Short mmCIF file of C-alpha atoms in Angstrom, two decimals:
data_model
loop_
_atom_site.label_atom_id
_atom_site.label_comp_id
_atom_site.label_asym_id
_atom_site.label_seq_id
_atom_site.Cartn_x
_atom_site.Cartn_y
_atom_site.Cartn_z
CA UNK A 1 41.33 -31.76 5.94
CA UNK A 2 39.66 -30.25 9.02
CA UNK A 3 36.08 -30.49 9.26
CA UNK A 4 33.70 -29.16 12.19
CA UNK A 5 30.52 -30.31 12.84
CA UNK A 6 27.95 -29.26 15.09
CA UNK A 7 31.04 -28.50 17.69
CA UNK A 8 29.42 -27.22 21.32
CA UNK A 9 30.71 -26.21 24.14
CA UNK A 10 29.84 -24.75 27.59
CA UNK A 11 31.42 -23.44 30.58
CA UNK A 12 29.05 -24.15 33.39
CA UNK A 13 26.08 -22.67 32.20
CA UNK A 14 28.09 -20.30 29.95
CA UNK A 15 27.70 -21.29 25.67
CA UNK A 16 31.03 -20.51 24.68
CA UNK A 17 30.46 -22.17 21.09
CA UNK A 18 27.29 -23.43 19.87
CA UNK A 19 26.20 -25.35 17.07
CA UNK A 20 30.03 -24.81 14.90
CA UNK A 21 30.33 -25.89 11.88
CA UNK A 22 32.86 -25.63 9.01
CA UNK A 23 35.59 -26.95 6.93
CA UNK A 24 39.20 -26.47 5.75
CA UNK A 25 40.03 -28.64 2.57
CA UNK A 26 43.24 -29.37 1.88
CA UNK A 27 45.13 -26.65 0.58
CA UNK A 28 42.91 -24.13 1.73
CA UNK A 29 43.45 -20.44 3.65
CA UNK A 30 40.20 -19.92 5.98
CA UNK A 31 40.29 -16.55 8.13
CA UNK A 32 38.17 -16.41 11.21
CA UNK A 33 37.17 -13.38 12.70
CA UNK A 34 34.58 -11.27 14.76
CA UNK A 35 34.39 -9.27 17.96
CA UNK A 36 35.99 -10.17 20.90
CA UNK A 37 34.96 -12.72 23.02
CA UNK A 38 33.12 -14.72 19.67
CA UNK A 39 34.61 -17.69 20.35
CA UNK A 40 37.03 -18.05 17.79
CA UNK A 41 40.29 -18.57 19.75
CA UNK A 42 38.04 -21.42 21.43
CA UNK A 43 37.24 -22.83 18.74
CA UNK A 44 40.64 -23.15 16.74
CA UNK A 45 42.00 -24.38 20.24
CA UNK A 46 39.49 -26.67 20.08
CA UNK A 47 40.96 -28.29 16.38
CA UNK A 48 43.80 -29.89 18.32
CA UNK A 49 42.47 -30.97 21.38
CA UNK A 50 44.01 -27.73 23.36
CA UNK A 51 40.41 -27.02 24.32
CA UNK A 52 37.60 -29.68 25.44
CA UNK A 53 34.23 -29.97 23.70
CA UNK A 54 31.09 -31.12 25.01
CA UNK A 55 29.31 -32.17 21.47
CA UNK A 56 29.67 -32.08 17.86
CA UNK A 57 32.56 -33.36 16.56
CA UNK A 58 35.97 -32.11 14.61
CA UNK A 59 38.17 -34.43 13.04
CA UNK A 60 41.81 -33.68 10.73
CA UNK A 61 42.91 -35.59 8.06
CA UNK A 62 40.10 -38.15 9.22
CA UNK A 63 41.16 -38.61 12.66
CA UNK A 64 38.31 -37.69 15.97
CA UNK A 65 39.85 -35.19 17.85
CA UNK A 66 37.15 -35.80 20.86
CA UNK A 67 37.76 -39.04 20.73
CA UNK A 68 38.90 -40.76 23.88
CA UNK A 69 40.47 -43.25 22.14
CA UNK A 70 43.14 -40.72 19.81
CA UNK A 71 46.00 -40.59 20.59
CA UNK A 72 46.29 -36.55 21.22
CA UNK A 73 50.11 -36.13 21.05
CA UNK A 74 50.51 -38.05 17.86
CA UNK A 75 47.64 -35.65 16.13
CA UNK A 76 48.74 -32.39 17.49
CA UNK A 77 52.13 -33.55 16.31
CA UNK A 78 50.88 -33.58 12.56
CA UNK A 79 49.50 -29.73 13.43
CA UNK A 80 51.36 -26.94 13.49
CA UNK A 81 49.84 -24.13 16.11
CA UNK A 82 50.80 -21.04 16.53
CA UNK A 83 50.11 -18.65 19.53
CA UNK A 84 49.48 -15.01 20.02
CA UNK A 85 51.85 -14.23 22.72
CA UNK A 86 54.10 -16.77 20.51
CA UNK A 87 55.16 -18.81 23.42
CA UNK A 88 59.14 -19.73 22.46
CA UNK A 89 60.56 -21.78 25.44
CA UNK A 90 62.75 -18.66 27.26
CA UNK A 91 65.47 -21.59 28.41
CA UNK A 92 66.44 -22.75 25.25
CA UNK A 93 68.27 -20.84 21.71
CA UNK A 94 66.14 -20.09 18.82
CA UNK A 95 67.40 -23.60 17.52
CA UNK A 96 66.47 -25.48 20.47
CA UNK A 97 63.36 -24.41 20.44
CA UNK A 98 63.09 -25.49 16.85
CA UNK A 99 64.83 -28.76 17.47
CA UNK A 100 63.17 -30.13 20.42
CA UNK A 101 60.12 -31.17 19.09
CA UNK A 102 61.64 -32.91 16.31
CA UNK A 103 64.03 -34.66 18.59
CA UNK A 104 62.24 -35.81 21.19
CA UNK A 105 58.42 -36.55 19.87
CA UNK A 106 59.57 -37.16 16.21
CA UNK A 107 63.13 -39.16 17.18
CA UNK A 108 64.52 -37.41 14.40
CA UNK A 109 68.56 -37.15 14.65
CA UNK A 110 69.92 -33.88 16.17
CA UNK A 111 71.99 -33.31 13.20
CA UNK A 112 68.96 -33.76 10.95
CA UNK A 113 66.76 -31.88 13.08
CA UNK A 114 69.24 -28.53 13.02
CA UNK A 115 69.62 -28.82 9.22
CA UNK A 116 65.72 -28.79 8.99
CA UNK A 117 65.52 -25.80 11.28
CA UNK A 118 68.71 -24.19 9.80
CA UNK A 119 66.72 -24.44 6.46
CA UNK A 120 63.09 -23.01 8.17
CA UNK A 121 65.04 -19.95 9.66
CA UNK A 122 66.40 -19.06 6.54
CA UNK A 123 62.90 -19.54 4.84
CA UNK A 124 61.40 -17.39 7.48
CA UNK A 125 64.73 -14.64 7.38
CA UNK A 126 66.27 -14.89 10.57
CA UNK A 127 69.17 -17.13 9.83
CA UNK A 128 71.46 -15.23 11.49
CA UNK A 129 69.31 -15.56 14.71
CA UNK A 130 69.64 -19.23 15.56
CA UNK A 131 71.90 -18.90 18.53
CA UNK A 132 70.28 -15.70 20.38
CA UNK A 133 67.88 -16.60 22.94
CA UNK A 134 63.95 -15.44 22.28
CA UNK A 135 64.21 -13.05 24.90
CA UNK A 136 66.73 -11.10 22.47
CA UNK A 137 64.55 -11.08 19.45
CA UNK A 138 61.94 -8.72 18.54
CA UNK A 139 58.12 -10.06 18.81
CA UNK A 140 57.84 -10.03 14.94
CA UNK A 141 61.02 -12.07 15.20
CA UNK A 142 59.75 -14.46 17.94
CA UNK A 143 56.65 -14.91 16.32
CA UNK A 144 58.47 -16.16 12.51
CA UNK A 145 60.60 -18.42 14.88
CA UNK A 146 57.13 -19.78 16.82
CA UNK A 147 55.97 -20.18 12.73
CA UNK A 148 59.42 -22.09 11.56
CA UNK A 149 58.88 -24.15 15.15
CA UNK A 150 55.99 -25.21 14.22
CA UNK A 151 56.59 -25.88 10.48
CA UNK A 152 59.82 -28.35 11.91
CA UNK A 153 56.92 -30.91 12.80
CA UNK A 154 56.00 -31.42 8.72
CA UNK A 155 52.35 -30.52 9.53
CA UNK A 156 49.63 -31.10 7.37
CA UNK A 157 47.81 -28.04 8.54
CA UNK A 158 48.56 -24.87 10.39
CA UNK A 159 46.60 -23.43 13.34
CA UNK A 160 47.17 -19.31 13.65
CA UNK A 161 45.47 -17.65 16.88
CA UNK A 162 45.81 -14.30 16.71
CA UNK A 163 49.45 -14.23 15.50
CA UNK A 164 49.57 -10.52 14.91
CA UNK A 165 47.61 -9.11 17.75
CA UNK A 166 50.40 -8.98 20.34
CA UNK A 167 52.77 -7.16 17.55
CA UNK A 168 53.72 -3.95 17.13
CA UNK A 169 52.55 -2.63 13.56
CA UNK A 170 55.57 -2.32 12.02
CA UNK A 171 56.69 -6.34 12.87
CA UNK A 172 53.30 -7.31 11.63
CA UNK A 173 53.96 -6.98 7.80
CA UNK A 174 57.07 -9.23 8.56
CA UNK A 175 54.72 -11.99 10.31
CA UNK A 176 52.16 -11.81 7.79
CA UNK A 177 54.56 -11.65 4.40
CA UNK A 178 55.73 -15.34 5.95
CA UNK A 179 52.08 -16.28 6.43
CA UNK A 180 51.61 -15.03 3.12
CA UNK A 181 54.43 -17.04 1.86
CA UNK A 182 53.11 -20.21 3.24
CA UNK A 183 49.71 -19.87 1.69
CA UNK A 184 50.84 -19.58 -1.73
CA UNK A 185 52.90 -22.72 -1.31
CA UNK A 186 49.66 -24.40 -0.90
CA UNK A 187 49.99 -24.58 3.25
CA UNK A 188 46.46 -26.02 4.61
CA UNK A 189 45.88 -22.95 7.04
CA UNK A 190 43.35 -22.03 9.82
CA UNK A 191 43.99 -18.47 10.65
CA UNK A 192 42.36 -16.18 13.81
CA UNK A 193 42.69 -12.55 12.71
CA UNK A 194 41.37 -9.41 12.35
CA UNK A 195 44.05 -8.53 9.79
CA UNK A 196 41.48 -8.40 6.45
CA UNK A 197 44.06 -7.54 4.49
CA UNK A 198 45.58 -10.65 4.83
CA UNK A 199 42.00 -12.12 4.69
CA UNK A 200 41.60 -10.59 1.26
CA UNK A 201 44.76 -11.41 -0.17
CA UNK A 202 44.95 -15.08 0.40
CA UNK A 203 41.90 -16.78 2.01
CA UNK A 204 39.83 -18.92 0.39
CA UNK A 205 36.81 -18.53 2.92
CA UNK A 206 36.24 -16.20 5.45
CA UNK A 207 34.36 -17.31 8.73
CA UNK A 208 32.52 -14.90 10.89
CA UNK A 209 32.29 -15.50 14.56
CA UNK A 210 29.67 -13.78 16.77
CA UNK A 211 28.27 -14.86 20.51
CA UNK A 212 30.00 -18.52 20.07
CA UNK A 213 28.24 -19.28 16.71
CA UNK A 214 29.38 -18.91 13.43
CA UNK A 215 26.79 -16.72 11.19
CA UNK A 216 28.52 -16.30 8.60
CA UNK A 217 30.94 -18.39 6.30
CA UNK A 218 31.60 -16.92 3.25
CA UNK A 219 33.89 -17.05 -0.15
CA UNK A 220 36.34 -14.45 0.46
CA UNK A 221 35.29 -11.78 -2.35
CA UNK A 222 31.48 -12.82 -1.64
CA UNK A 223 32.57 -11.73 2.32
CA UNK A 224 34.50 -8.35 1.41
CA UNK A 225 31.46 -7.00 -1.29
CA UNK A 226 28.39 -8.03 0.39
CA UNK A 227 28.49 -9.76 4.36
CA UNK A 228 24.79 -11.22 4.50
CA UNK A 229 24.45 -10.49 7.95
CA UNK A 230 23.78 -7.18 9.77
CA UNK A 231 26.60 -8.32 12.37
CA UNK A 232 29.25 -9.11 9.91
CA UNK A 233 28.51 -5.52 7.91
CA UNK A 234 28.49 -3.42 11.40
CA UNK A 235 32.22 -5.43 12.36
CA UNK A 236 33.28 -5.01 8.83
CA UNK A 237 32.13 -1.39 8.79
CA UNK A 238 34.42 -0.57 12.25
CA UNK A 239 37.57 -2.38 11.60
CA UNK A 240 37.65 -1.14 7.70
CA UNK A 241 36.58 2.05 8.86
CA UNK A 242 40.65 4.05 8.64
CA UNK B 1 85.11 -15.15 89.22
CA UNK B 2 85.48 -14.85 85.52
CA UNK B 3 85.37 -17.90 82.93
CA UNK B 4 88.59 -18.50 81.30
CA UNK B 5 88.26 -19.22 77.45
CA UNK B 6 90.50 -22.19 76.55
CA UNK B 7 90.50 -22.97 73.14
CA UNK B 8 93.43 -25.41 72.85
CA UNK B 9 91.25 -28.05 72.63
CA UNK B 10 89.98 -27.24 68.94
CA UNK B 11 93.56 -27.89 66.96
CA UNK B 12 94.02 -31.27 68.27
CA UNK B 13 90.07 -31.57 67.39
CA UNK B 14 90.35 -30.92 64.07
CA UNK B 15 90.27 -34.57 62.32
CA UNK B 16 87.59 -35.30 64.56
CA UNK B 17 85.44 -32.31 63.55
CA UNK B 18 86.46 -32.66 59.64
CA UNK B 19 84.87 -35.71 59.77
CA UNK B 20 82.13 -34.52 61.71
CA UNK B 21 81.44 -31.65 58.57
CA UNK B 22 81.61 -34.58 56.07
CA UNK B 23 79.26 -36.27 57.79
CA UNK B 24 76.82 -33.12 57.82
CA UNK B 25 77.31 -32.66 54.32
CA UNK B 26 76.72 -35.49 53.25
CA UNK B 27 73.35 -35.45 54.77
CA UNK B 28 72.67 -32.47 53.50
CA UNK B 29 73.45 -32.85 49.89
CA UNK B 30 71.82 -36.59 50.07
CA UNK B 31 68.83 -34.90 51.50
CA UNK B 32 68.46 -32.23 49.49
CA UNK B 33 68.89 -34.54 46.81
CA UNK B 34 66.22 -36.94 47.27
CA UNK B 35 63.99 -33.99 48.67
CA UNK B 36 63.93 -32.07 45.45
CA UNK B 37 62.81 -34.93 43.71
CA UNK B 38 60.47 -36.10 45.64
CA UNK B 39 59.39 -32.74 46.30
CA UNK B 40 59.38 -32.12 42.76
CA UNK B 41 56.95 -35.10 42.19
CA UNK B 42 54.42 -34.35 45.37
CA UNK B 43 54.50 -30.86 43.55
CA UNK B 44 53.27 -32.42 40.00
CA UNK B 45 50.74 -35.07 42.32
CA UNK B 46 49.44 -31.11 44.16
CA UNK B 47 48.86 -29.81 40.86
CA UNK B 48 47.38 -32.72 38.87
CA UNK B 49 44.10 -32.67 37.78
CA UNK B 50 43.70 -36.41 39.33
CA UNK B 51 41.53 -34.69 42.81
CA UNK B 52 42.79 -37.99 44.87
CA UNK B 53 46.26 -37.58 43.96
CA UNK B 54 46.39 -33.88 44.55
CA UNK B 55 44.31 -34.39 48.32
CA UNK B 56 46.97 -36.87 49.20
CA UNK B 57 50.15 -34.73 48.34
CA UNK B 58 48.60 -31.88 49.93
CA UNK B 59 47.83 -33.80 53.19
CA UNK B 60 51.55 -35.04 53.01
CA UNK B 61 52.62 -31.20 52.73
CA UNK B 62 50.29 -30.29 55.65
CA UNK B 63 51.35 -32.91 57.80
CA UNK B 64 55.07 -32.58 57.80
CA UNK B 65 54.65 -28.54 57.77
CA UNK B 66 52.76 -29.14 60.91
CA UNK B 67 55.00 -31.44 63.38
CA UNK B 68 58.24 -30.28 64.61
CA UNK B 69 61.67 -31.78 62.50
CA UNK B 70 62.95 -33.24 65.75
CA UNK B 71 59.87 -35.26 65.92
CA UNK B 72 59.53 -36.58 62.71
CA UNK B 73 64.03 -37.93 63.17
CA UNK B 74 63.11 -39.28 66.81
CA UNK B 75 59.91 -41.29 64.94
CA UNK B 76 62.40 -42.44 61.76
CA UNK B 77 64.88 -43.29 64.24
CA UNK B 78 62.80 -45.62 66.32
CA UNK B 79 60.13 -46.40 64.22
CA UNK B 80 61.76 -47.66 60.52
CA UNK B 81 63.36 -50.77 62.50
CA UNK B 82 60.29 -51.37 64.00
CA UNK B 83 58.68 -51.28 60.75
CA UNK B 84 61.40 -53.08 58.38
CA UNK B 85 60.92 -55.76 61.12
CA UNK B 86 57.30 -56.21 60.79
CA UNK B 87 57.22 -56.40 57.15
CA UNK B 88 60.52 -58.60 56.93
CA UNK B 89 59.96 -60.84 60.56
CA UNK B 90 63.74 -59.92 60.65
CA UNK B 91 64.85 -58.54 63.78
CA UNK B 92 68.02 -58.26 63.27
CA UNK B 93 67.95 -55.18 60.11
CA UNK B 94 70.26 -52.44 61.90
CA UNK B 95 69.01 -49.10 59.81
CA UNK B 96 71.68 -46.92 61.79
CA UNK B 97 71.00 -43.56 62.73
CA UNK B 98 72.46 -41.90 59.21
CA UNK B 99 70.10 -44.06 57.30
CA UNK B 100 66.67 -42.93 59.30
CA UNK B 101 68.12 -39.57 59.67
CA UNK B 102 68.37 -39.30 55.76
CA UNK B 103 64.68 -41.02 54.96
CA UNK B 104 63.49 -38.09 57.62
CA UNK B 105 65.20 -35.17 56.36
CA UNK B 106 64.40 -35.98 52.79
CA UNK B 107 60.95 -36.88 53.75
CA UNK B 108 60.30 -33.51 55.66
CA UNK B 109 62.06 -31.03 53.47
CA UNK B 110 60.44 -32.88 50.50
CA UNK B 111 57.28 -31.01 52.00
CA UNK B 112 58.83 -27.60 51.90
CA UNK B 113 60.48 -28.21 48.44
CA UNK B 114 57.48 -29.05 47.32
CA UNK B 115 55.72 -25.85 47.79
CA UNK B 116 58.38 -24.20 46.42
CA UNK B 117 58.36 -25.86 43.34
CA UNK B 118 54.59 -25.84 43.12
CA UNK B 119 54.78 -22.09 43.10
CA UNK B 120 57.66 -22.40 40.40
CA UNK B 121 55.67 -24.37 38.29
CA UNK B 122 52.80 -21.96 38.25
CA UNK B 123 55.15 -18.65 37.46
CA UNK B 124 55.40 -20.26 34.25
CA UNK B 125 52.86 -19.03 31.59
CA UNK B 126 50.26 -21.58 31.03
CA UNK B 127 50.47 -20.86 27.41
CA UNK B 128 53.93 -22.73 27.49
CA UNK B 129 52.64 -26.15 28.26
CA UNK B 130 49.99 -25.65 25.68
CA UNK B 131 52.88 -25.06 23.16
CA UNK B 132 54.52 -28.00 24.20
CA UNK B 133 50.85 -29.79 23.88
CA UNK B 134 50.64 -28.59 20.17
CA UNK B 135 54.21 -30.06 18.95
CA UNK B 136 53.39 -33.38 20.18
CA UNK B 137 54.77 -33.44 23.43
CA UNK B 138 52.60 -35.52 25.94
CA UNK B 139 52.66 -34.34 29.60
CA UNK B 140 55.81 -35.82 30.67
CA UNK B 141 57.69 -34.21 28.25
CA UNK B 142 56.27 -31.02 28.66
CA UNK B 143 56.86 -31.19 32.49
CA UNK B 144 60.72 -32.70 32.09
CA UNK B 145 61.44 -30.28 28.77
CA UNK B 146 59.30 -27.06 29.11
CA UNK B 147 57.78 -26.43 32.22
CA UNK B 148 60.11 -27.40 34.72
CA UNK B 149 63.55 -26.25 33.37
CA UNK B 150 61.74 -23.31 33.88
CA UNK B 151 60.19 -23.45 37.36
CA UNK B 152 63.70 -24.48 38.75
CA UNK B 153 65.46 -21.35 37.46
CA UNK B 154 62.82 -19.16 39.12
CA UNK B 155 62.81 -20.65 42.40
CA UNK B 156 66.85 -21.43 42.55
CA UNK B 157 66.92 -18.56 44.91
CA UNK B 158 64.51 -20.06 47.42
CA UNK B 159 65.60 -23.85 46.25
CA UNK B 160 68.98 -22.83 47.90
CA UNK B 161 67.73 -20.71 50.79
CA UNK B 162 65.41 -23.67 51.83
CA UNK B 163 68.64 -25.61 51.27
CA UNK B 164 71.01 -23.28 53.79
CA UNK B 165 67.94 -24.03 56.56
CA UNK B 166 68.58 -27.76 55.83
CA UNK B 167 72.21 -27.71 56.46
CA UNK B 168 71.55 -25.45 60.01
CA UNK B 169 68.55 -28.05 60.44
CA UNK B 170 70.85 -31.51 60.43
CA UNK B 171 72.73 -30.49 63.85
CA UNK B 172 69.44 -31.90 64.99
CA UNK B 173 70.63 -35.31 64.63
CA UNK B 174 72.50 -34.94 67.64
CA UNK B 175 69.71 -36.30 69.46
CA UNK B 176 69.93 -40.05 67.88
CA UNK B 177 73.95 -39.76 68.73
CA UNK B 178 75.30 -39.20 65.13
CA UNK B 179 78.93 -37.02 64.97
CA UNK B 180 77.77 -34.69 62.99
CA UNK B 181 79.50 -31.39 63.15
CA UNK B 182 77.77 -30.14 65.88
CA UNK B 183 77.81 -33.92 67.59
CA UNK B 184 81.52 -34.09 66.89
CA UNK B 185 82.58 -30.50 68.36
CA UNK B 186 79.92 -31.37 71.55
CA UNK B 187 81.92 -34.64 71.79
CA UNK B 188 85.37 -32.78 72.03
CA UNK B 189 83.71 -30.53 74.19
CA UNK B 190 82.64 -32.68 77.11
CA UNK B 191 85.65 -34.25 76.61
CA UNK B 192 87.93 -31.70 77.38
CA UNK B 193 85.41 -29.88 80.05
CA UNK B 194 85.57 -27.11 77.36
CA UNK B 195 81.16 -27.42 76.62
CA UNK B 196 81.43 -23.19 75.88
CA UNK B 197 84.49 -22.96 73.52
CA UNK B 198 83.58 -25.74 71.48
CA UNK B 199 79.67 -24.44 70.69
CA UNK B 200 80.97 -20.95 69.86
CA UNK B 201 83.49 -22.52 67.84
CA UNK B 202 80.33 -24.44 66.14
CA UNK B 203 78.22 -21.49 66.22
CA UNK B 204 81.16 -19.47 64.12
CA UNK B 205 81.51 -22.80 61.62
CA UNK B 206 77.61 -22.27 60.89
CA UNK B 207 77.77 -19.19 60.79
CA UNK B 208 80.22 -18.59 58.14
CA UNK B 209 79.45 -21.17 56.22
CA UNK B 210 75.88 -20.15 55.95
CA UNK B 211 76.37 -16.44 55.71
CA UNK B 212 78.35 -17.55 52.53
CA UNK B 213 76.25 -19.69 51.22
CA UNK B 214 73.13 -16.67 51.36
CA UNK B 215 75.75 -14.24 49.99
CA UNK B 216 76.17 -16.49 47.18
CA UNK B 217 72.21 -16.96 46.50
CA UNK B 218 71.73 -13.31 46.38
CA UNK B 219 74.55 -12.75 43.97
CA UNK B 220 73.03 -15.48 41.94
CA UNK B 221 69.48 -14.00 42.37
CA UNK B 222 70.78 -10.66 41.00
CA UNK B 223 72.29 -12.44 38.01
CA UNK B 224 69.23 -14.27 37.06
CA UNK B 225 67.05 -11.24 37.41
CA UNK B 226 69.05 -9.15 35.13
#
């Protein structure tokens, strides 16, 4: 479904990524993680075209994303992405925000469009919600309407950057029981986190990120028992550490 | 000798000076209109990533910000027939003074609007138009839908201020002869041999009406900030 190869990229003279390469097959949970500053939101930004590379190449569900030729907005449509500081329009009602997309890039009817995100609220528990504005909700609220926004689209695949880092820890159970949800329906996911309880429960692979390259990339129970590298076990051994 | 204030001029006046205010109004609104969007897009030309597009809206700012409004009416005034005739070979195109007024105001306010709305477009996060990006939206939509919506409601306060200076700023058209509201009352005014009653009179008009219009914006401001 998403495959990276090779994927490079500089700022100036500054390696942000080097030499990336991985996969998410369809139907697959893959967890990235590693110390700040690794790269990692660059590189899932990078899977739909949010971010510029200079070489390598990624492409989803066999279309280039670095290709000049693809049509961006029509890929990124088929991707659902969502954000660490969640990023719900402020202007428009929860089910605006869920609508709009569907209305205006995917022409779909308005009545259509607010029985799909009608249906999405209630999947993600926040029903009652659809008429407050975001600025009323809670962030563990925001961020399950940012995750039923971008589930509206029909995506084949889900992008998460850091979805839980900007919560409080009491809203992130609620965030990642919906995430949870959506993995065990067989939901193609791409997930930034440093939650490895989440990791453990439902990822397929876990990737390790570390200076902009990716040293380790690992089955999940392979990952938790015995990290290969020295870099992985030191991150594993501070963030597992309580 | 002491002046003797004479006001029984203004009553008489009045349908004279109502359509004088009309006139100014409709200038301003007009203006305002076609400044904001034009504004709007010399805003999205400053900010695009396109470096020719973005050096030519901000020499269009920079040159209007730095010549005097009366200037830039006088050149309108005299210089759009001149044109229209060059590029037609007709001689005979009468723009009339409300016509080149309106292409100058719009034209110079554009510039001010413009840096008003450049500075609204950057209060919004930047992580908004990359959630537009990721549903699909291409940059148009993003702009007209997300970011914009947006920029508007945080700059409304200085949208409208810029707006009040506007509506003080079209008693400049006096010098190209329109009856304006200032034009009209100057009219009645020389008229009548009553020059001092009749610009006070004006003066209070402004006055009110602006000191409203401010009062308004703040109450507004407060609302929005709440």
């Amino acid at each position: 479904m998403i495959e990276i190869d090779a994927v490079g990229k500089h700022y100036g003279s500054f390696q942000v990524l080097s030499e990336c390469s991985t996969r998410v097959n369809k139907g697959e949970v893959v967890v990235v993680c590693g110390p700040s500053g690794s790269g990692k939101s660059t590189l899932i930004k990078c899977v739909n075209g949010l971010e510029p590379f200079q070489s390598g190449s990624i492409t989803v569900n066999g279309v280039s994303v670095g290709d000049r030729k693809t049509n961006l907005p029509k890929l990124r449509a088929g991707i659902g992405m969502v954000f660490q500081n969640f990023e719900l329009y402020p202007h428009m009602s929860v089910l605006a925000n869920i609508c709009l997309a569907q209305i205006k890039v995917l022409k779909r009817s308005r009545n259509k469009a607010e029985t799909r995100a009608r249906s999405l609220l209630d999947r993600v528990g926040l029903a009652e919600q659809a008429g407050k504005y975001p600025g009323q909700l809670s962030g563990g609220q925001q961020q399950r309407v940012a995750i039923a926004r971008a589930l509206a689209m029909d995506p084949v695949a889900m992008l998460f950057d850091e979805p839980t880092s900007a919560l409080d820890p009491e809203m992130i159970k609620e965030v990642l029981d919906v995430m949870v949800g959506l993995a065990q329906d067989g939901m193609t996911m791409m997930v930034v986190t440093h939650e490895m309880g989440f990791a453990r429960k439902v990822a397929n692979r876990v990737v390790f990120m570390d200076q902009g390259r990716i040293v380790e990339d690992a089955p999940t129970a392979e990952f938790f028992v015995q990290p290969k590298t020295g870099r992985a076990r030191l991150f594993m051994s501070k963030i597992l550490q309580h | 000798m002491t002046y003797e204030f004479d006001w029984s001029s203004i009553p008489g006046a009045v349908p004279f000076l109502i359509d004088g205010m009309v006139l100014t109004l409709k200038l301003l609104f007009l203006a305002m209109a076609i400044g904001i969007v034009w504004g709007t897009l010399l805003a999205l030309a400053r900010l695009s990533g396109v470096r020719l597009l973005s050096a030519a809206a901000g020499a269009y700012v920079n040159l209007f910000r730095s010549v005097p409004l009366i200037l830039v009416i006088f050149w309108f005034y005299f210089l759009v027939p001149f044109f229209l005739k060059a590029i037609t070979g007709d001689a005979g195109i009468a723009v009339g003074a409300f016509y080149s007024a309106l292409v100058a105001f719009a034209l110079f306010e554009a510039a001010y609007y413009c840096e008003i709305i450049r500075a609204g477009i950057q209060s919004v996060p930047r992580g908004q138009l990359a959630a537009a990006y990721a549903t699909g939206m291409n940059y148009g939509q993003a702009m007209r839908l997300v970011i914009l919506p947006q920029a508007f409601r945080n700059m409304l306060p200085l949208l409208l201020t810029q707006s009040i200076i506007l509506f003080q700023d079209t008693s400049l058209v006096y010098v190209i002869s329109l009856s304006d509201f200032l034009g009209a009352a100057s009219k009645v005014g020389t008229r009548d041999g009553r020059l001092a009653e009749m610009y006070l009179f004006a003066a209070a008009v402004y006055f009110v009406m602006s000191f409203a219009a401010s009062s308004l914006v703040r109450r507004l401001q407060t609302r929005f900030a709440t």
